[in-house]
């Protein structure tokens, strides 16, 4: 057996010496302190240990066992000083104040600024638990005095403070004045008598309580052990939460202060506020709770990717309605944006007689957020499901709240003392307009009727009075006129576009066109935000469709050309995101693009739009192609490049089957019209099923038939005019099934526009074509070459002017009288310039050298 085990077995003195070597010096000091504090307990522990050692193994196991037992006994016997959370926070506060004082000694304002922010964060929890610590009052009062001294020194000092210190000083200067206002009374008492103020603080400081370690059995403070019926709600720190009408404002303040912080359970906050709403007794309490509750519900969906659930949205909408009812029933309380928050949670404010109590909040912002959340949910839901239809039914309740909110804002606007801004009224009127401008008049009429039924009878509006008969045209006109008079910038432009859209939707083309042209928005629309540009594109497209329904083919094609000719209809109308293969679109840009998409019920049918555009292009392009083919002297101009490209691709196909989609129908109709088969072309156009989506499909088809007949006649005359000397009007009328008067009108128009070299013989009812007017192939090529040569000369002169920067004529040869064009000075010489010899010659025989002209002479002089 080893010496170590013998030693441990034989003598207790050697074992005790070995154990002493295992302790560190710190442990010996600690042990001596513990032995002096608990002698009585040691005796009992020794007796227990002696009795335990009997019958146990000796040696190494005994040594190790004794060590473990001694550790356990030390843990049990140690006296710990238990500090409350308040004491710990006070210690942290003292440490921060000490750092600020040290930084003041070395004039380090960067550290002072950082620690001052930390100090204000620490004091929040201490103030929740009790009164403001006087150490904090002393620190901020001394800091303000030191700051004022530093600023005074800097004004007279020639040495500037470094940038870091200056930033810290400015930060403290901005924050401390606002911060010290809240503690002005305490600071004033401190400055009157500093020693007495701080001595009272020392008396209030509780002494730390010494406790011996007890078994870990703890009960929540305020918990009733005998309560078997239910459970009480326990908050942080184990205290039972009690919701009473007196504590409502305190709970609300703690909830507001925790907004935006991490690990905040918003659903729990909502449940707390729902209970607070139940125990609220005064109108002020109810209004404050509802304002905070609605805001917290909106905080549930702070991310841009998600949307508010239907359940939470309906609860928020119901609570907003309750808030409006409370405000309407209690006119002495008003919610305005420019009000100051009430600081005293113990004593709620009371409105003075004849005055209104202002509560900070924004009713317009709530309306806008409800609208945005509904729009966001409609963007995310699949539009081809029943869920979308069900969600869309919430728009009626939202529109009612918008109108009711507008009535409340009007009431606030009447009171000049409240100083409410005109912008709030404009924003809510604009929201109302944006919900009705794209709807048919029948839908708007039903929506307005249901809205006014849901609003109390005693409420009315000055902008749109209740008693007037609901007329959709006058309603849109009234709202837009109000915004024209009282707003500017984006809201005015959007109101103008909404009215133009509504007029175009209801087939009032000329009014819509005149308003759009008078607004001059097409010149400045690029300066507006993207949502307004999208609205402009939608309005432009709707004006084009209105022109098409009115039979104005040229105007319709002009309106639709910019949108449909680009091939980006989805993107420009915000009806889909087009992700190209090699596009440089970042994920953030794509996310923003998806957020701008319109809900499905606001979409314009893109297939119908393409069909209208291609049909208009066909009716304009086919006669133009026939005209340029028969008259080479006419410059080739293109109305629609997109249509030309499609037509060329279709003509290159070897085999053409029956049309399958809208584009195929229009292309085959174009080929038939170019060949003179107008009936076949009309049948192709009529067989397109998309026309049934328009309000009066039969009227549209009849209009298209007439247009195809007229354009077929023009195409025939352009194509076959060189082969006729005379042509009877009656023959043309029978070929195209038009009246002779209509044929004569079309031909007269072509002759007056110099499209057709002919004369109309009204006596014999015939067309007499003039021969020899058309240029030959050689003549047309010569004219083309002369045009290109003149263009080349002009571009050459412009290039020379740019290169020489206006000194192109400086190197001309000088002449006294003959100048550049003279044959010599005074008819004497053959040179270009004349000269000093009175006309004996400009350039000497034998070829004199160029002298540099006027500029050369000036240089020589």
PDB file of C-alpha atoms in Angstrom, residues 524-619:
ATOM      1  CA  UNK A 524     -45.207  65.969 -65.621  1.00  0.00           C
ATOM      2  CA  UNK A 525     -46.304  62.439 -64.686  1.00  0.00           C
ATOM      3  CA  UNK A 526     -42.690  61.216 -64.574  1.00  0.00           C
ATOM      4  CA  UNK A 527     -42.104  63.458 -61.523  1.00  0.00           C
ATOM      5  CA  UNK A 528     -44.824  61.733 -59.460  1.00  0.00           C
ATOM      6  CA  UNK A 529     -44.556  58.591 -57.348  1.00  0.00           C
ATOM      7  CA  UNK A 530     -44.942  55.143 -58.908  1.00  0.00           C
ATOM      8  CA  UNK A 531     -48.491  54.543 -57.622  1.00  0.00           C
ATOM      9  CA  UNK A 532     -49.671  57.743 -59.320  1.00  0.00           C
ATOM     10  CA  UNK A 533     -47.916  56.705 -62.537  1.00  0.00           C
ATOM     11  CA  UNK A 534     -49.764  53.383 -62.390  1.00  0.00           C
ATOM     12  CA  UNK A 535     -53.069  55.252 -61.984  1.00  0.00           C
ATOM     13  CA  UNK A 536     -52.155  57.419 -64.992  1.00  0.00           C
ATOM     14  CA  UNK A 537     -51.495  54.303 -67.102  1.00  0.00           C
ATOM     15  CA  UNK A 538     -54.826  52.801 -66.057  1.00  0.00           C
ATOM     16  CA  UNK A 539     -56.633  56.040 -66.909  1.00  0.00           C
ATOM     17  CA  UNK A 540     -54.945  56.257 -70.310  1.00  0.00           C
ATOM     18  CA  UNK A 541     -55.957  52.684 -71.122  1.00  0.00           C
ATOM     19  CA  UNK A 542     -59.540  53.310 -70.001  1.00  0.00           C
ATOM     20  CA  UNK A 543     -59.745  56.401 -72.238  1.00  0.00           C
ATOM     21  CA  UNK A 544     -58.544  54.277 -75.157  1.00  0.00           C
ATOM     22  CA  UNK A 545     -61.201  51.618 -74.508  1.00  0.00           C
ATOM     23  CA  UNK A 546     -63.843  54.357 -74.255  1.00  0.00           C
ATOM     24  CA  UNK A 547     -62.773  55.752 -77.647  1.00  0.00           C
ATOM     25  CA  UNK A 548     -63.000  52.261 -79.146  1.00  0.00           C
ATOM     26  CA  UNK A 549     -66.544  51.766 -77.812  1.00  0.00           C
ATOM     27  CA  UNK A 550     -67.443  55.123 -79.359  1.00  0.00           C
ATOM     28  CA  UNK A 551     -66.140  54.015 -82.773  1.00  0.00           C
ATOM     29  CA  UNK A 552     -63.102  56.347 -82.727  1.00  0.00           C
ATOM     30  CA  UNK A 553     -60.509  53.908 -84.006  1.00  0.00           C
ATOM     31  CA  UNK A 554     -57.656  56.354 -84.586  1.00  0.00           C
ATOM     32  CA  UNK A 555     -58.026  57.955 -81.126  1.00  0.00           C
ATOM     33  CA  UNK A 556     -58.248  54.543 -79.460  1.00  0.00           C
ATOM     34  CA  UNK A 557     -55.074  53.338 -81.162  1.00  0.00           C
ATOM     35  CA  UNK A 558     -53.209  56.505 -80.159  1.00  0.00           C
ATOM     36  CA  UNK A 559     -54.229  56.141 -76.505  1.00  0.00           C
ATOM     37  CA  UNK A 560     -53.334  52.458 -76.281  1.00  0.00           C
ATOM     38  CA  UNK A 561     -50.117  52.659 -78.313  1.00  0.00           C
ATOM     39  CA  UNK A 562     -47.793  53.665 -75.468  1.00  0.00           C
ATOM     40  CA  UNK A 563     -48.977  50.967 -73.057  1.00  0.00           C
ATOM     41  CA  UNK A 564     -49.749  48.068 -75.399  1.00  0.00           C
ATOM     42  CA  UNK A 565     -46.921  48.759 -77.834  1.00  0.00           C
ATOM     43  CA  UNK A 566     -44.317  48.282 -75.125  1.00  0.00           C
ATOM     44  CA  UNK A 567     -45.201  44.659 -74.387  1.00  0.00           C
ATOM     45  CA  UNK A 568     -45.160  45.417 -70.635  1.00  0.00           C
ATOM     46  CA  UNK A 569     -48.870  45.825 -69.994  1.00  0.00           C
ATOM     47  CA  UNK A 570     -48.804  43.722 -66.817  1.00  0.00           C
ATOM     48  CA  UNK A 571     -46.017  45.710 -65.247  1.00  0.00           C
ATOM     49  CA  UNK A 572     -47.276  49.161 -66.303  1.00  0.00           C
ATOM     50  CA  UNK A 573     -50.790  48.479 -65.026  1.00  0.00           C
ATOM     51  CA  UNK A 574     -49.572  46.772 -61.814  1.00  0.00           C
ATOM     52  CA  UNK A 575     -51.407  43.566 -62.665  1.00  0.00           C
ATOM     53  CA  UNK A 576     -48.472  41.185 -62.469  1.00  0.00           C
ATOM     54  CA  UNK A 577     -44.702  41.000 -62.125  1.00  0.00           C
ATOM     55  CA  UNK A 578     -42.759  40.134 -65.264  1.00  0.00           C
ATOM     56  CA  UNK A 579     -39.457  38.546 -64.228  1.00  0.00           C
ATOM     57  CA  UNK A 580     -37.181  38.303 -67.253  1.00  0.00           C
ATOM     58  CA  UNK A 581     -34.367  35.824 -67.483  1.00  0.00           C
ATOM     59  CA  UNK A 582     -31.466  38.288 -67.604  1.00  0.00           C
ATOM     60  CA  UNK A 583     -33.024  41.141 -65.659  1.00  0.00           C
ATOM     61  CA  UNK A 584     -31.020  43.007 -63.018  1.00  0.00           C
ATOM     62  CA  UNK A 585     -33.856  43.166 -60.483  1.00  0.00           C
ATOM     63  CA  UNK A 586     -32.807  42.801 -56.860  1.00  0.00           C
ATOM     64  CA  UNK A 587     -34.990  40.914 -54.338  1.00  0.00           C
ATOM     65  CA  UNK A 588     -35.914  44.210 -52.632  1.00  0.00           C
ATOM     66  CA  UNK A 589     -37.073  45.719 -55.920  1.00  0.00           C
ATOM     67  CA  UNK A 590     -39.104  42.626 -56.685  1.00  0.00           C
ATOM     68  CA  UNK A 591     -40.690  42.775 -53.213  1.00  0.00           C
ATOM     69  CA  UNK A 592     -41.617  46.434 -53.691  1.00  0.00           C
ATOM     70  CA  UNK A 593     -43.035  45.609 -57.108  1.00  0.00           C
ATOM     71  CA  UNK A 594     -45.258  42.916 -55.622  1.00  0.00           C
ATOM     72  CA  UNK A 595     -46.460  45.305 -52.921  1.00  0.00           C
ATOM     73  CA  UNK A 596     -47.650  47.711 -55.615  1.00  0.00           C
ATOM     74  CA  UNK A 597     -49.840  45.134 -57.354  1.00  0.00           C
ATOM     75  CA  UNK A 598     -53.543  45.921 -57.541  1.00  0.00           C
ATOM     76  CA  UNK A 599     -56.163  43.525 -56.152  1.00  0.00           C
ATOM     77  CA  UNK A 600     -57.781  41.294 -58.759  1.00  0.00           C
ATOM     78  CA  UNK A 601     -61.185  43.033 -58.717  1.00  0.00           C
ATOM     79  CA  UNK A 602     -59.508  46.254 -59.918  1.00  0.00           C
ATOM     80  CA  UNK A 603     -57.789  44.662 -62.922  1.00  0.00           C
ATOM     81  CA  UNK A 604     -58.412  45.638 -66.531  1.00  0.00           C
ATOM     82  CA  UNK A 605     -58.751  42.562 -68.739  1.00  0.00           C
ATOM     83  CA  UNK A 606     -55.423  42.325 -70.572  1.00  0.00           C
ATOM     84  CA  UNK A 607     -56.736  39.961 -73.256  1.00  0.00           C
ATOM     85  CA  UNK A 608     -59.538  42.389 -74.082  1.00  0.00           C
ATOM     86  CA  UNK A 609     -57.014  45.218 -74.119  1.00  0.00           C
ATOM     87  CA  UNK A 610     -54.755  43.361 -76.575  1.00  0.00           C
ATOM     88  CA  UNK A 611     -57.726  42.480 -78.770  1.00  0.00           C
ATOM     89  CA  UNK A 612     -58.858  46.116 -78.984  1.00  0.00           C
ATOM     90  CA  UNK A 613     -55.326  47.330 -79.691  1.00  0.00           C
ATOM     91  CA  UNK A 614     -54.664  44.796 -82.460  1.00  0.00           C
ATOM     92  CA  UNK A 615     -58.085  45.406 -84.064  1.00  0.00           C
ATOM     93  CA  UNK A 616     -57.488  49.181 -84.142  1.00  0.00           C
ATOM     94  CA  UNK A 617     -53.992  48.634 -85.539  1.00  0.00           C
ATOM     95  CA  UNK A 618     -55.415  46.351 -88.257  1.00  0.00           C
ATOM     96  CA  UNK A 619     -57.985  48.942 -89.349  1.00  0.00           C
TER      97      UNK A 619
END
